[in-house]
Short mmCIF file of C-alpha atoms in Angstrom, two decimals:
data_model
loop_
_atom_site.label_atom_id
_atom_site.label_comp_id
_atom_site.label_asym_id
_atom_site.label_seq_id
_atom_site.Cartn_x
_atom_site.Cartn_y
_atom_site.Cartn_z
CA MET I 19 -79.66 102.18 80.35
CA ILE I 20 -79.59 98.46 81.08
CA GLN I 21 -77.30 96.70 83.55
CA ILE I 22 -76.67 92.96 83.76
CA ALA I 23 -74.27 90.87 85.85
CA ILE I 24 -72.26 87.90 84.59
CA PHE I 25 -70.28 85.53 86.78
CA SER I 26 -68.52 82.20 86.48
CA ASP I 27 -66.55 79.44 88.21
CA VAL I 28 -68.12 79.30 91.66
CA HIS I 29 -66.60 75.84 92.26
CA GLY I 30 -68.65 74.99 95.32
CA ASN I 31 -67.65 78.14 97.21
CA LEU I 32 -70.97 79.21 98.71
CA PRO I 33 -69.64 82.05 100.93
CA ALA I 34 -68.08 83.72 97.87
CA LEU I 35 -71.26 83.30 95.83
CA GLU I 36 -73.41 84.78 98.58
CA VAL I 37 -71.22 87.90 98.76
CA VAL I 38 -71.34 88.35 94.98
CA LEU I 39 -75.12 87.93 94.77
CA LYS I 40 -75.62 90.32 97.70
CA ASP I 41 -73.51 92.95 95.92
CA MET I 42 -75.59 92.54 92.75
CA ASP I 43 -78.78 93.00 94.77
CA ARG I 44 -77.34 96.07 96.48
CA ARG I 45 -76.71 97.59 93.05
CA GLY I 46 -80.23 96.74 91.90
CA ILE I 47 -79.05 94.25 89.26
CA HIS I 48 -81.96 91.96 88.50
CA GLN I 49 -80.60 90.17 85.43
CA LYS I 50 -77.84 87.73 86.35
CA PHE I 51 -76.14 85.09 84.24
CA CYS I 52 -73.70 82.34 85.19
CA LEU I 53 -71.12 80.91 82.77
CA GLY I 54 -70.78 77.56 84.55
CA ASP I 55 -68.50 75.47 86.76
CA LEU I 56 -70.68 75.36 89.84
CA VAL I 57 -68.93 72.35 91.35
CA ASP I 58 -65.56 70.93 92.54
CA PHE I 59 -62.83 72.16 94.93
CA ALA I 60 -65.05 73.48 97.78
CA PRO I 61 -67.69 71.54 99.73
CA TRP I 62 -70.94 73.37 98.89
CA GLY I 63 -71.57 72.03 95.38
CA ASN I 64 -75.19 71.07 96.11
CA GLU I 65 -75.89 74.32 97.94
CA VAL I 66 -74.42 76.39 95.09
CA ILE I 67 -76.56 74.56 92.55
CA GLN I 68 -79.65 75.05 94.72
CA LYS I 69 -78.91 78.77 95.02
CA ILE I 70 -78.71 79.09 91.24
CA ARG I 71 -81.94 77.11 90.87
CA ASP I 72 -83.79 79.05 93.57
CA GLN I 73 -82.92 82.37 91.95
CA ASN I 74 -83.64 81.10 88.41
CA ILE I 75 -80.26 82.33 87.19
CA PRO I 76 -79.58 81.17 83.61
CA CYS I 77 -76.40 79.07 83.69
CA LEU I 78 -74.14 77.46 81.11
CA MET I 79 -72.52 74.03 81.35
CA GLY I 80 -68.89 74.40 82.40
CA ASN I 81 -66.37 71.62 81.88
CA HIS I 82 -66.56 70.62 85.56
CA ASP I 83 -70.36 70.57 85.46
CA GLU I 84 -70.25 68.31 82.42
CA ARG I 85 -67.76 65.94 84.05
CA ILE I 86 -69.88 65.55 87.19
CA ALA I 87 -73.20 65.33 85.33
CA PHE I 88 -72.06 62.50 83.09
CA ASP I 89 -69.45 60.86 85.36
CA MET I 90 -66.76 61.51 82.78
CA PRO I 91 -63.24 60.19 83.50
CA VAL I 92 -60.53 62.48 84.86
CA PHE I 93 -57.23 62.64 83.03
CA PRO I 94 -53.97 64.20 84.25
CA LEU I 95 -53.07 67.53 82.69
CA ASP I 96 -49.50 68.19 81.63
CA LYS I 97 -49.52 71.67 83.18
CA HIS I 98 -50.25 70.30 86.67
CA SER I 99 -47.69 69.21 89.25
CA GLU I 100 -47.88 65.75 90.79
CA GLU I 101 -49.29 67.30 93.96
CA GLU I 102 -52.05 69.12 92.12
CA THR I 103 -52.84 66.07 90.02
CA ARG I 104 -53.40 63.96 93.14
CA ALA I 105 -55.50 66.67 94.77
CA ARG I 106 -57.56 67.21 91.63
CA PHE I 107 -58.47 63.52 91.34
CA ILE I 108 -59.59 63.38 94.98
CA ALA I 109 -61.57 66.64 94.79
CA ILE I 110 -63.46 65.67 91.66
CA ASP I 111 -64.19 62.22 93.07
CA HIS I 112 -65.61 63.98 96.15
CA SER I 113 -68.07 65.84 93.91
CA LYS I 114 -69.04 62.69 92.04
CA LYS I 115 -69.94 61.05 95.34
CA HIS I 116 -71.70 64.00 96.99
CA ILE I 117 -73.60 65.88 94.25
CA THR I 118 -77.18 64.59 94.35
CA GLU I 119 -78.72 62.80 91.40
CA GLU I 120 -81.27 65.58 91.07
CA ASN I 121 -78.51 68.17 90.82
CA LYS I 122 -76.53 66.04 88.37
CA LYS I 123 -79.64 65.97 86.19
CA PHE I 124 -79.87 69.75 86.46
CA LEU I 125 -76.24 70.11 85.33
CA SER I 126 -76.75 67.65 82.46
CA VAL I 127 -79.29 69.83 80.65
CA LEU I 128 -77.59 73.22 80.96
CA PRO I 129 -77.02 75.04 77.64
CA PHE I 130 -73.54 75.08 76.11
CA HIS I 131 -73.64 78.80 75.26
CA LEU I 132 -76.21 81.56 75.10
CA LYS I 133 -76.67 84.71 73.03
CA LEU I 134 -78.51 87.75 74.38
CA ASN I 135 -79.92 90.68 72.42
CA TYR I 136 -80.79 93.98 74.11
CA LYS I 137 -82.56 96.81 72.29
CA ILE I 138 -81.97 100.29 73.65
CA GLY I 139 -83.54 103.02 71.54
CA ASN I 140 -82.61 102.14 67.98
CA LYS I 141 -79.56 100.10 68.96
CA HIS I 142 -79.38 96.32 69.33
CA TRP I 143 -76.52 94.96 71.44
CA GLY I 144 -75.50 91.31 71.02
CA ILE I 145 -73.94 89.66 74.08
CA GLN I 146 -72.45 86.19 73.58
CA LEU I 147 -72.04 84.06 76.71
CA VAL I 148 -69.64 81.08 76.70
CA HIS I 149 -67.81 79.15 79.37
CA SER I 150 -64.52 79.26 77.48
CA SER I 151 -65.19 79.47 73.73
CA LEU I 152 -67.88 78.84 71.14
CA GLU I 153 -66.54 75.39 70.29
CA SER I 154 -65.38 74.11 73.67
CA ASN I 155 -65.95 74.56 77.40
CA ASP I 156 -62.31 73.66 78.10
CA THR I 157 -60.25 76.14 76.06
CA TYR I 158 -57.87 78.48 77.89
CA LEU I 159 -57.94 82.00 76.46
CA TYR I 160 -55.97 84.67 78.30
CA ASP I 161 -55.44 88.40 77.88
CA SER I 162 -52.18 87.57 76.07
CA GLU I 163 -54.05 85.76 73.26
CA LYS I 164 -53.80 87.39 69.84
CA ASP I 165 -56.60 89.85 69.14
CA GLU I 166 -57.50 87.91 66.01
CA VAL I 167 -58.67 84.96 68.13
CA PHE I 168 -61.25 87.07 69.95
CA ILE I 169 -62.26 89.03 66.86
CA SER I 170 -62.92 85.75 65.06
CA MET I 171 -65.14 84.62 67.94
CA LEU I 172 -67.05 87.90 67.79
CA ASP I 173 -67.45 87.57 64.02
CA ASP I 174 -68.65 83.97 64.31
CA SER I 175 -71.24 84.86 66.94
CA GLY I 176 -72.24 88.18 65.42
CA ALA I 177 -71.89 89.72 68.87
CA ASP I 178 -70.69 93.07 70.15
CA LEU I 179 -69.29 91.51 73.32
CA ILE I 180 -68.29 87.99 74.22
CA ALA I 181 -68.14 87.10 77.91
CA MET I 182 -66.21 84.07 79.14
CA GLY I 183 -64.81 82.48 82.28
CA HIS I 184 -62.88 79.21 82.77
CA THR I 185 -59.36 80.61 83.30
CA HIS I 186 -60.23 82.28 86.65
CA ILE I 187 -58.33 85.40 85.55
CA SER I 188 -60.33 88.47 84.54
CA PHE I 189 -59.60 90.84 81.67
CA ALA I 190 -61.38 93.21 79.29
CA LYS I 191 -60.11 93.80 75.75
CA GLN I 192 -61.67 96.37 73.44
CA PHE I 193 -61.34 96.19 69.66
CA GLU I 194 -62.27 98.49 66.81
CA SER I 195 -65.99 99.18 66.33
CA SER I 196 -66.32 99.13 70.13
CA ARG I 197 -66.44 95.35 70.40
CA TRP I 198 -65.24 93.57 73.51
CA ALA I 199 -63.88 90.27 74.78
CA VAL I 200 -64.24 90.04 78.55
CA ASN I 201 -63.32 87.35 81.06
CA CYS I 202 -65.35 87.81 84.24
CA GLY I 203 -62.84 85.93 86.40
CA SER I 204 -63.92 83.49 89.10
CA VAL I 205 -66.33 83.81 92.00
CA GLY I 206 -64.99 80.97 94.09
CA ARG I 207 -61.47 80.07 92.99
CA SER I 208 -59.74 83.14 91.65
CA LYS I 209 -56.23 82.63 90.30
CA GLU I 210 -55.50 86.34 90.56
CA GLU I 211 -53.03 87.46 93.20
CA ASN I 212 -55.71 89.02 95.39
CA ARG I 213 -57.93 85.87 95.36
CA LEU I 214 -61.04 88.08 95.51
CA ALA I 215 -64.44 86.95 94.23
CA SER I 216 -64.94 88.45 90.77
CA TYR I 217 -67.85 89.17 88.45
CA LEU I 218 -68.66 91.32 85.42
CA LEU I 219 -71.07 94.25 85.49
CA LEU I 220 -72.23 95.33 82.03
CA THR I 221 -73.80 98.73 81.51
CA MET I 222 -75.44 99.36 78.14
CA ASP I 223 -76.97 102.48 76.68
CA GLU I 224 -77.76 103.48 73.12
CA GLU I 225 -74.20 104.62 72.49
CA LYS I 226 -71.91 102.07 74.13
CA ILE I 227 -71.29 99.02 76.28
CA THR I 228 -69.24 99.57 79.44
CA PRO I 229 -67.79 96.46 81.11
CA GLU I 230 -66.58 96.68 84.71
CA ILE I 231 -64.89 93.88 86.66
CA ILE I 232 -66.12 93.90 90.25
CA GLN I 233 -63.89 92.20 92.84
CA LEU I 234 -65.03 91.52 96.39
CA ALA I 235 -63.64 90.17 99.63
CA TYR I 236 -65.56 87.26 101.17
CA PRO I 237 -65.14 85.16 104.36
CA VAL I 238 -62.37 83.02 102.91
CA GLU I 239 -61.55 81.54 106.32
CA LYS I 240 -64.99 79.94 106.40
CA THR I 241 -64.32 78.27 103.05
CA VAL I 242 -60.82 77.24 104.12
CA ARG I 243 -62.15 75.71 107.33
CA GLN I 244 -64.88 73.76 105.57
CA ILE I 245 -62.48 72.45 102.93
CA ARG I 246 -60.18 71.17 105.67
CA GLU I 247 -63.11 69.52 107.47
CA SER I 248 -64.36 67.83 104.30
CA GLY I 249 -62.82 65.12 102.17
CA ILE I 250 -61.42 67.73 99.78
CA PRO I 251 -57.61 68.02 99.89
CA ASP I 252 -56.11 70.84 101.98
CA TYR I 253 -54.26 71.82 98.82
CA TYR I 254 -57.28 73.90 97.76
CA ALA I 255 -57.59 75.58 101.15
CA SER I 256 -53.94 76.62 100.98
CA PHE I 257 -54.50 77.99 97.50
CA LEU I 258 -57.38 80.21 98.59
CA LYS I 259 -55.15 81.63 101.32
CA ASN I 260 -52.39 82.15 98.74
CA GLU I 261 -49.97 80.01 100.76
CA ASN I 262 -47.29 79.44 98.14
CA VAL I 263 -49.47 77.07 96.13
CA LEU I 264 -49.37 77.45 92.35
CA ILE I 265 -52.37 76.24 90.40
CA LEU I 266 -52.29 76.57 86.64
#
């Protein structure tokens, strides 16, 4: 049996990341992978990056990482309200000003996606890691997506399981031949009702892959307090507390 942990979308929320990593250690999970988006919306972007670097956790380049690394422009999104649009511009600008040049360089060379192969007995399991899809790190794929979309991704990658993040909403979909599409949710900015920190635990043996979404409480008040004491809009603090703020 082999177990690995996959997580995504920390978004500068160090307290949430610390709880998730501690839970992985408690379970004896030594292989950890991050699907990207280390920065924006909470004030510990540099500390989160340093934690990933210190632990040598393989990490993909999320869309927010790419934007900060290359100082890419920010454009309004049709799905966002005027309030969220204003907050988003300010929060991303905060990251551009505060992420160190060394950490921007680190983000700039992260891989776009990664394929893993595990051999257990006579069985090889292919695990495809993406931030959002094989072609883009900014594609929104939800549980409601047609099965054919995920099956096509699995076919294109030649994988048994594809793991993604980006939407901040976890799900696990199984298809024929025991193939899976799994969204591991978000560590630091969950859009699920419970707002818990989320990650994916994969258990593999010679017969099957078993995905399990782990969701954990973390000291959200610490994150809320630090957001409100930083230059990041209170909008994101209210969201973490689920105070009638809708973020799409």
